[in-house]
Structure formats: C-alpha cells, structure tokens
mmCIF file of N, CA, C and O in Angstrom:
data_model
loop_
_atom_site.group_PDB
_atom_site.id
_atom_site.type_symbol
_atom_site.label_atom_id
_atom_site.label_comp_id
_atom_site.label_asym_id
_atom_site.label_seq_id
_atom_site.Cartn_x
_atom_site.Cartn_y
_atom_site.Cartn_z
ATOM 1 N N GLU A 154 0.788 -1.219 -0.017
ATOM 2 C CA GLU A 154 -0.010 0.026 0.008
ATOM 3 C C GLU A 154 0.811 1.305 -0.002
ATOM 4 O O GLU A 154 0.320 2.335 0.081
ATOM 5 N N THR A 155 2.166 1.139 -0.049
ATOM 6 C CA THR A 155 3.037 2.314 -0.045
ATOM 7 C C THR A 155 3.006 2.962 -1.383
ATOM 8 O O THR A 155 3.111 2.306 -2.412
ATOM 9 N N GLN A 156 2.813 4.310 -1.361
ATOM 10 C CA GLN A 156 2.832 5.137 -2.638
ATOM 11 C C GLN A 156 4.086 5.944 -2.534
ATOM 12 O O GLN A 156 4.267 6.784 -1.654
ATOM 13 N N TRP A 157 5.007 5.824 -3.511
ATOM 14 C CA TRP A 157 6.260 6.554 -3.569
ATOM 15 C C TRP A 157 5.946 7.919 -4.240
ATOM 16 O O TRP A 157 5.378 7.993 -5.333
ATOM 17 N N LEU A 158 6.248 9.033 -3.552
ATOM 18 C CA LEU A 158 5.917 10.373 -4.002
ATOM 19 C C LEU A 158 7.037 11.089 -4.694
ATOM 20 O O LEU A 158 6.799 11.966 -5.588
ATOM 21 N N GLY A 159 8.297 10.808 -4.396
ATOM 22 C CA GLY A 159 9.383 11.521 -4.933
ATOM 23 C C GLY A 159 10.757 11.029 -4.462
ATOM 24 O O GLY A 159 10.810 10.300 -3.462
ATOM 25 N N LEU A 160 11.784 11.406 -5.174
ATOM 26 C CA LEU A 160 13.113 11.046 -4.827
ATOM 27 C C LEU A 160 14.059 12.213 -5.076
ATOM 28 O O LEU A 160 13.961 12.908 -6.095
ATOM 29 N N LYS A 161 14.823 12.544 -4.093
ATOM 30 C CA LYS A 161 15.777 13.652 -4.168
ATOM 31 C C LYS A 161 17.190 13.074 -3.896
ATOM 32 O O LYS A 161 17.488 12.581 -2.890
ATOM 33 N N VAL A 162 18.043 13.103 -4.957
ATOM 34 C CA VAL A 162 19.413 12.647 -4.863
ATOM 35 C C VAL A 162 20.223 13.850 -4.308
ATOM 36 O O VAL A 162 20.193 14.893 -4.913
ATOM 37 N N LEU A 163 20.855 13.606 -3.221
ATOM 38 C CA LEU A 163 21.532 14.679 -2.490
ATOM 39 C C LEU A 163 23.029 14.744 -2.844
ATOM 40 O O LEU A 163 23.664 15.818 -2.927
ATOM 41 N N LYS A 164 23.592 13.596 -2.974
ATOM 42 C CA LYS A 164 25.102 13.557 -3.217
ATOM 43 C C LYS A 164 25.471 12.178 -3.819
ATOM 44 O O LYS A 164 24.914 11.182 -3.485
ATOM 45 N N THR A 165 26.386 12.239 -4.749
ATOM 46 C CA THR A 165 26.995 10.976 -5.332
ATOM 47 C C THR A 165 28.484 11.022 -5.071
ATOM 48 O O THR A 165 29.086 12.120 -5.158
ATOM 49 N N GLN A 166 29.046 9.929 -4.811
ATOM 50 C CA GLN A 166 30.508 9.834 -4.619
ATOM 51 C C GLN A 166 30.995 8.547 -5.249
ATOM 52 O O GLN A 166 30.573 7.441 -4.908
ATOM 53 N N LYS A 167 31.919 8.728 -6.170
ATOM 54 C CA LYS A 167 32.537 7.546 -6.846
ATOM 55 C C LYS A 167 33.700 7.057 -6.020
ATOM 56 O O LYS A 167 34.514 7.817 -5.525
ATOM 57 N N GLY A 168 33.747 5.742 -5.904
ATOM 58 C CA GLY A 168 34.838 5.117 -5.199
ATOM 59 C C GLY A 168 36.095 5.018 -6.125
ATOM 60 O O GLY A 168 36.081 5.560 -7.200
ATOM 61 N N SER A 169 37.112 4.344 -5.670
ATOM 62 C CA SER A 169 38.283 4.198 -6.512
ATOM 63 C C SER A 169 37.975 3.296 -7.711
ATOM 64 O O SER A 169 37.066 2.416 -7.679
ATOM 65 N N ILE A 170 38.719 3.491 -8.787
ATOM 66 C CA ILE A 170 38.514 2.691 -10.017
ATOM 67 C C ILE A 170 38.782 1.209 -9.752
ATOM 68 O O ILE A 170 38.080 0.375 -10.274
ATOM 69 N N GLU A 171 39.752 0.914 -8.889
ATOM 70 C CA GLU A 171 40.057 -0.494 -8.647
ATOM 71 C C GLU A 171 38.880 -1.167 -7.885
ATOM 72 O O GLU A 171 38.667 -2.327 -8.145
ATOM 73 N N GLU A 172 38.271 -0.468 -6.986
ATOM 74 C CA GLU A 172 37.190 -1.084 -6.224
ATOM 75 C C GLU A 172 35.862 -1.085 -6.991
ATOM 76 O O GLU A 172 35.010 -1.902 -6.738
ATOM 77 N N LEU A 173 35.636 -0.119 -7.852
ATOM 78 C CA LEU A 173 34.396 0.057 -8.539
ATOM 79 C C LEU A 173 33.189 0.137 -7.644
ATOM 80 O O LEU A 173 32.207 -0.597 -7.761
ATOM 81 N N VAL A 174 33.342 0.978 -6.554
ATOM 82 C CA VAL A 174 32.313 1.182 -5.575
ATOM 83 C C VAL A 174 31.871 2.600 -5.675
ATOM 84 O O VAL A 174 32.689 3.523 -5.857
ATOM 85 N N GLY A 175 30.608 2.834 -5.542
ATOM 86 C CA GLY A 175 30.061 4.212 -5.473
ATOM 87 C C GLY A 175 29.090 4.357 -4.348
ATOM 88 O O GLY A 175 28.484 3.381 -3.850
ATOM 89 N N TYR A 176 28.750 5.615 -3.993
ATOM 90 C CA TYR A 176 27.836 5.913 -2.898
ATOM 91 C C TYR A 176 26.837 6.936 -3.425
ATOM 92 O O TYR A 176 27.199 7.862 -4.155
ATOM 93 N N VAL A 177 25.554 6.798 -2.993
ATOM 94 C CA VAL A 177 24.500 7.754 -3.338
ATOM 95 C C VAL A 177 23.770 8.028 -2.004
ATOM 96 O O VAL A 177 23.180 7.148 -1.420
ATOM 97 N N GLU A 178 23.688 9.371 -1.718
ATOM 98 C CA GLU A 178 22.832 9.826 -0.621
ATOM 99 C C GLU A 178 21.568 10.303 -1.193
ATOM 100 O O GLU A 178 21.609 11.145 -2.141
ATOM 101 N N PHE A 179 20.452 9.828 -0.716
ATOM 102 C CA PHE A 179 19.176 10.170 -1.287
ATOM 103 C C PHE A 179 18.080 10.300 -0.187
ATOM 104 O O PHE A 179 18.273 9.729 0.945
ATOM 105 N N ALA A 180 16.986 10.982 -0.500
ATOM 106 C CA ALA A 180 15.804 10.975 0.310
ATOM 107 C C ALA A 180 14.707 10.564 -0.534
ATOM 108 O O ALA A 180 14.447 11.116 -1.673
ATOM 109 N N ALA A 181 13.939 9.498 -0.170
ATOM 110 C CA ALA A 181 12.751 9.029 -0.880
ATOM 111 C C ALA A 181 11.560 9.334 -0.025
ATOM 112 O O ALA A 181 11.542 9.096 1.175
ATOM 113 N N PHE A 182 10.556 9.929 -0.653
ATOM 114 C CA PHE A 182 9.340 10.403 0.057
ATOM 115 C C PHE A 182 8.194 9.503 -0.348
ATOM 116 O O PHE A 182 8.026 9.120 -1.460
ATOM 117 N N TYR A 183 7.392 9.044 0.694
ATOM 118 C CA TYR A 183 6.357 8.115 0.495
ATOM 119 C C TYR A 183 5.094 8.413 1.312
ATOM 120 O O TYR A 183 5.167 9.252 2.218
ATOM 121 N N LYS A 184 4.053 7.824 0.993
ATOM 122 C CA LYS A 184 2.799 7.840 1.725
ATOM 123 C C LYS A 184 2.266 6.477 1.943
ATOM 124 O O LYS A 184 2.199 5.701 0.995
ATOM 125 N N ASN A 185 1.997 6.159 3.204
ATOM 126 C CA ASN A 185 1.411 4.884 3.532
ATOM 127 C C ASN A 185 0.142 5.279 4.281
ATOM 128 O O ASN A 185 -0.756 5.789 3.587
ATOM 129 N N ILE A 186 0.053 5.242 5.537
ATOM 130 C CA ILE A 186 -1.043 5.811 6.294
ATOM 131 C C ILE A 186 -0.812 7.307 6.370
ATOM 132 O O ILE A 186 -1.704 8.104 6.266
ATOM 133 N N GLU A 187 0.380 7.751 6.623
ATOM 134 C CA GLU A 187 0.800 9.117 6.593
ATOM 135 C C GLU A 187 2.073 9.272 5.775
ATOM 136 O O GLU A 187 2.693 8.276 5.398
ATOM 137 N N GLU A 188 2.475 10.489 5.465
ATOM 138 C CA GLU A 188 3.638 10.687 4.660
ATOM 139 C C GLU A 188 4.944 10.471 5.491
ATOM 140 O O GLU A 188 4.919 10.718 6.733
ATOM 141 N N GLY A 189 5.915 9.995 4.845
ATOM 142 C CA GLY A 189 7.197 9.727 5.513
ATOM 143 C C GLY A 189 8.344 9.866 4.599
ATOM 144 O O GLY A 189 8.209 10.274 3.385
ATOM 145 N N GLN A 190 9.560 9.625 5.109
ATOM 146 C CA GLN A 190 10.749 9.839 4.331
ATOM 147 C C GLN A 190 11.817 8.809 4.681
ATOM 148 O O GLN A 190 12.000 8.428 5.818
ATOM 149 N N LEU A 191 12.460 8.324 3.637
ATOM 150 C CA LEU A 191 13.646 7.427 3.832
ATOM 151 C C LEU A 191 14.866 8.132 3.385
ATOM 152 O O LEU A 191 14.984 8.462 2.169
ATOM 153 N N HIS A 192 15.776 8.457 4.282
ATOM 154 C CA HIS A 192 17.004 9.188 3.995
ATOM 155 C C HIS A 192 18.110 8.180 4.184
ATOM 156 O O HIS A 192 18.277 7.666 5.260
ATOM 157 N N GLU A 193 18.884 7.909 3.102
ATOM 158 C CA GLU A 193 19.904 6.867 3.173
ATOM 159 C C GLU A 193 21.097 7.199 2.426
ATOM 160 O O GLU A 193 21.077 7.907 1.469
ATOM 161 N N ASN A 194 22.239 6.708 2.885
ATOM 162 C CA ASN A 194 23.534 6.755 2.141
ATOM 163 C C ASN A 194 23.763 5.273 1.713
ATOM 164 O O ASN A 194 24.038 4.408 2.493
ATOM 165 N N SER A 195 23.570 5.039 0.406
ATOM 166 C CA SER A 195 23.660 3.708 -0.164
ATOM 167 C C SER A 195 25.028 3.362 -0.808
ATOM 168 O O SER A 195 25.610 4.239 -1.412
ATOM 169 N N LYS A 196 25.378 2.102 -0.683
ATOM 170 C CA LYS A 196 26.640 1.667 -1.295
ATOM 171 C C LYS A 196 26.318 0.748 -2.472
ATOM 172 O O LYS A 196 25.548 -0.176 -2.325
ATOM 173 N N PHE A 197 26.936 0.971 -3.639
ATOM 174 C CA PHE A 197 26.782 0.242 -4.843
ATOM 175 C C PHE A 197 28.100 -0.317 -5.321
ATOM 176 O O PHE A 197 29.156 0.313 -5.087
ATOM 177 N N ILE A 198 28.069 -1.422 -6.021
ATOM 178 C CA ILE A 198 29.261 -2.016 -6.623
ATOM 179 C C ILE A 198 29.014 -2.264 -8.127
ATOM 180 O O ILE A 198 27.916 -2.634 -8.460
ATOM 181 N N TYR A 199 30.029 -2.068 -8.930
ATOM 182 C CA TYR A 199 29.975 -2.231 -10.370
ATOM 183 C C TYR A 199 30.509 -3.560 -10.762
ATOM 184 O O TYR A 199 31.657 -3.847 -10.531
ATOM 185 N N GLU A 200 29.697 -4.469 -11.294
ATOM 186 C CA GLU A 200 30.099 -5.817 -11.717
ATOM 187 C C GLU A 200 29.408 -6.165 -13.053
ATOM 188 O O GLU A 200 28.229 -5.882 -13.209
ATOM 189 N N ASN A 201 30.176 -6.669 -13.959
ATOM 190 C CA ASN A 201 29.662 -7.169 -15.270
ATOM 191 C C ASN A 201 28.794 -6.094 -15.960
ATOM 192 O O ASN A 201 27.706 -6.416 -16.499
ATOM 193 N N GLY A 202 29.271 -4.840 -15.942
ATOM 194 C CA GLY A 202 28.551 -3.779 -16.700
ATOM 195 C C GLY A 202 27.270 -3.254 -15.984
ATOM 196 O O GLY A 202 26.498 -2.564 -16.610
ATOM 197 N N GLN A 203 27.055 -3.637 -14.673
ATOM 198 C CA GLN A 203 25.842 -3.225 -13.986
ATOM 199 C C GLN A 203 26.237 -2.689 -12.607
ATOM 200 O O GLN A 203 27.190 -3.156 -11.964
ATOM 201 N N TRP A 204 25.462 -1.780 -12.058
ATOM 202 C CA TRP A 204 25.598 -1.299 -10.710
ATOM 203 C C TRP A 204 24.592 -2.101 -9.877
ATOM 204 O O TRP A 204 23.447 -2.251 -10.159
ATOM 205 N N TYR A 205 25.108 -2.638 -8.737
ATOM 206 C CA TYR A 205 24.261 -3.348 -7.789
ATOM 207 C C TYR A 205 24.352 -2.761 -6.383
ATOM 208 O O TYR A 205 25.396 -2.326 -5.924
ATOM 209 N N TYR A 206 23.173 -2.726 -5.752
ATOM 210 C CA TYR A 206 23.011 -2.164 -4.395
ATOM 211 C C TYR A 206 23.635 -3.149 -3.428
ATOM 212 O O TYR A 206 23.310 -4.412 -3.557
ATOM 213 N N LEU A 207 24.482 -2.665 -2.539
ATOM 214 C CA LEU A 207 25.086 -3.621 -1.516
ATOM 215 C C LEU A 207 24.387 -3.500 -0.151
ATOM 216 O O LEU A 207 23.925 -4.384 0.418
ATOM 217 N N ASP A 208 24.422 -2.224 0.305
ATOM 218 C CA ASP A 208 23.775 -1.946 1.612
ATOM 219 C C ASP A 208 23.677 -0.413 1.792
ATOM 220 O O ASP A 208 24.116 0.300 0.914
ATOM 221 N N GLY A 209 23.070 -0.013 2.918
ATOM 222 C CA GLY A 209 22.936 1.397 3.114
ATOM 223 C C GLY A 209 22.885 1.729 4.574
ATOM 224 O O GLY A 209 22.587 0.844 5.457
ATOM 225 N N GLU A 210 23.146 2.944 4.850
ATOM 226 C CA GLU A 210 23.100 3.502 6.245
ATOM 227 C C GLU A 210 21.909 4.464 6.257
ATOM 228 O O GLU A 210 21.859 5.432 5.532
ATOM 229 N N ILE A 211 20.946 4.163 7.144
ATOM 230 C CA ILE A 211 19.767 4.975 7.322
ATOM 231 C C ILE A 211 20.210 6.225 8.066
ATOM 232 O O ILE A 211 20.897 6.137 9.091
ATOM 233 N N LEU A 212 19.796 7.382 7.589
ATOM 234 C CA LEU A 212 20.152 8.674 8.140
ATOM 235 C C LEU A 212 18.929 9.325 8.706
ATOM 236 O O LEU A 212 17.806 8.950 8.369
ATOM 237 N N ASP A 213 19.133 10.319 9.567
ATOM 238 C CA ASP A 213 17.964 11.086 10.105
ATOM 239 C C ASP A 213 17.255 11.766 8.990
ATOM 240 O O ASP A 213 17.830 12.178 7.978
ATOM 241 N N PRO A 214 15.891 11.926 9.098
ATOM 242 C CA PRO A 214 15.108 12.527 8.030
ATOM 243 C C PRO A 214 15.636 13.970 7.776
ATOM 244 O O PRO A 214 16.050 14.667 8.700
ATOM 245 N N LEU A 215 15.504 14.378 6.536
ATOM 246 C CA LEU A 215 15.834 15.777 6.194
ATOM 247 C C LEU A 215 14.847 16.744 6.785
ATOM 248 O O LEU A 215 13.655 16.427 6.857
ATOM 249 N N LYS A 216 15.296 17.903 7.128
ATOM 250 C CA LYS A 216 14.448 18.976 7.650
ATOM 251 C C LYS A 216 14.450 20.037 6.598
ATOM 252 O O LYS A 216 15.498 20.370 6.061
ATOM 253 N N PHE A 217 13.284 20.561 6.269
ATOM 254 C CA PHE A 217 13.187 21.568 5.260
ATOM 255 C C PHE A 217 12.831 22.964 5.833
ATOM 256 O O PHE A 217 11.953 23.064 6.708
ATOM 257 N N ASN A 218 13.402 24.037 5.280
ATOM 258 C CA ASN A 218 13.047 25.363 5.619
ATOM 259 C C ASN A 218 11.715 25.658 5.023
ATOM 260 O O ASN A 218 11.426 25.256 3.824
ATOM 261 N N ARG A 219 10.843 26.313 5.756
ATOM 262 C CA ARG A 219 9.468 26.618 5.284
ATOM 263 C C ARG A 219 9.496 27.338 3.920
ATOM 264 O O ARG A 219 8.557 27.166 3.131
ATOM 265 N N ASN A 220 10.495 28.182 3.690
ATOM 266 C CA ASN A 220 10.520 29.000 2.471
ATOM 267 C C ASN A 220 11.310 28.457 1.302
ATOM 268 O O ASN A 220 11.366 29.087 0.225
ATOM 269 N N GLU A 221 11.907 27.217 1.439
ATOM 270 C CA GLU A 221 12.609 26.705 0.334
ATOM 271 C C GLU A 221 11.638 25.926 -0.585
ATOM 272 O O GLU A 221 10.536 25.625 -0.216
ATOM 273 N N PRO A 222 12.049 25.719 -1.894
ATOM 274 C CA PRO A 222 11.158 25.003 -2.790
ATOM 275 C C PRO A 222 10.848 23.551 -2.228
ATOM 276 O O PRO A 222 11.713 22.971 -1.688
ATOM 277 N N CYS A 223 9.647 23.164 -2.438
ATOM 278 C CA CYS A 223 9.203 21.849 -1.990
ATOM 279 C C CYS A 223 10.017 20.735 -2.751
ATOM 280 O O CYS A 223 10.293 20.908 -3.929
ATOM 281 N N TRP A 224 10.242 19.679 -2.054
ATOM 282 C CA TRP A 224 11.019 18.544 -2.592
ATOM 283 C C TRP A 224 10.289 17.904 -3.779
ATOM 284 O O TRP A 224 10.881 17.256 -4.582
ATOM 285 N N CYS A 225 8.979 18.079 -3.870
ATOM 286 C CA CYS A 225 8.159 17.313 -4.901
ATOM 287 C C CYS A 225 8.268 17.971 -6.294
ATOM 288 O O CYS A 225 7.785 17.356 -7.237
ATOM 289 N N GLY A 226 8.878 19.163 -6.423
ATOM 290 C CA GLY A 226 9.004 19.743 -7.683
ATOM 291 C C GLY A 226 7.856 20.588 -8.107
ATOM 292 O O GLY A 226 7.737 20.976 -9.276
ATOM 293 N N SER A 227 6.926 20.908 -7.234
ATOM 294 C CA SER A 227 5.728 21.681 -7.557
ATOM 295 C C SER A 227 6.022 23.159 -7.824
ATOM 296 O O SER A 227 5.178 23.880 -8.346
ATOM 297 N N LYS A 228 7.245 23.579 -7.471
ATOM 298 C CA LYS A 228 7.664 25.022 -7.581
ATOM 299 C C LYS A 228 6.975 25.894 -6.560
ATOM 300 O O LYS A 228 7.147 27.059 -6.562
ATOM 301 N N LYS A 229 6.271 25.268 -5.629
ATOM 302 C CA LYS A 229 5.698 25.973 -4.515
ATOM 303 C C LYS A 229 6.678 25.979 -3.363
ATOM 304 O O LYS A 229 7.590 25.118 -3.300
ATOM 305 N N LYS A 230 6.544 26.885 -2.461
ATOM 306 C CA LYS A 230 7.344 26.878 -1.166
ATOM 307 C C LYS A 230 6.932 25.671 -0.330
ATOM 308 O O LYS A 230 5.729 25.234 -0.427
ATOM 309 N N TYR A 231 7.829 25.076 0.386
ATOM 310 C CA TYR A 231 7.576 23.882 1.171
ATOM 311 C C TYR A 231 6.385 24.109 2.091
ATOM 312 O O TYR A 231 5.471 23.252 2.208
ATOM 313 N N LYS A 232 6.250 25.313 2.688
ATOM 314 C CA LYS A 232 5.196 25.632 3.679
ATOM 315 C C LYS A 232 3.810 25.549 3.024
ATOM 316 O O LYS A 232 2.843 25.329 3.669
ATOM 317 N N LYS A 233 3.754 25.829 1.722
ATOM 318 C CA LYS A 233 2.467 25.831 1.039
ATOM 319 C C LYS A 233 2.186 24.528 0.268
ATOM 320 O O LYS A 233 1.145 24.415 -0.415
ATOM 321 N N CYS A 234 3.036 23.624 0.431
ATOM 322 C CA CYS A 234 2.879 22.322 -0.336
ATOM 323 C C CYS A 234 2.916 21.201 0.716
ATOM 324 O O CYS A 234 1.953 21.019 1.478
ATOM 325 N N HIS A 235 3.955 20.437 0.823
ATOM 326 C CA HIS A 235 4.036 19.289 1.737
ATOM 327 C C HIS A 235 4.332 19.668 3.138
ATOM 328 O O HIS A 235 4.412 18.810 4.034
ATOM 329 N N GLY A 236 4.594 20.941 3.434
ATOM 330 C CA GLY A 236 4.936 21.348 4.756
ATOM 331 C C GLY A 236 3.739 21.776 5.555
ATOM 332 O O GLY A 236 3.824 22.266 6.711
ATOM 333 N N LYS A 237 2.537 21.527 5.005
ATOM 334 C CA LYS A 237 1.271 21.954 5.748
ATOM 335 C C LYS A 237 1.080 21.096 6.945
ATOM 336 O O LYS A 237 1.362 19.918 7.023
#
C-alpha cells in the first residue's frame, strides 16, 4: 500500500577505479497511512557492466526550511505544499 511520491538525490561519490564502488545519498518520500521519508547513504558496486546495491546506512530525516522549494518539484514553497 506504499505510494512513492518523490526522490531527491543529494550527493553521489565515486569510489576508486580499482574497487568500482560508489555511494549515493538520497531521500525518498512516500505515503502509507501518513507521509514519511527514507533518507539513506547507499553503497553500490559495479560488476559485469551493472551497478548493484550492496547496503545502506539509514540517516535522520531531512528537515526543510518553510520558504525553500518543496522537494516534490511543484515549484511551491515547502510551507504551502508538503509542509502543511
């Protein structure tokens, strides 16, 4: 019953060429009974021409300033969109 509402990629970091490891920090927004957020720093490995998810570290949810653009891309301020 989870509905995924949006994804915000915050940072990418490429590992060494020898290791073929990369990291992606993201926040995924969802609605189940109420709205929530998954903020994670994920580790990926490159094998056979594909990137594969290895594991991730769950981070504290992002906090948004009331006057910054909403994460959903509506071009509204956060306070007038998902910050209600």
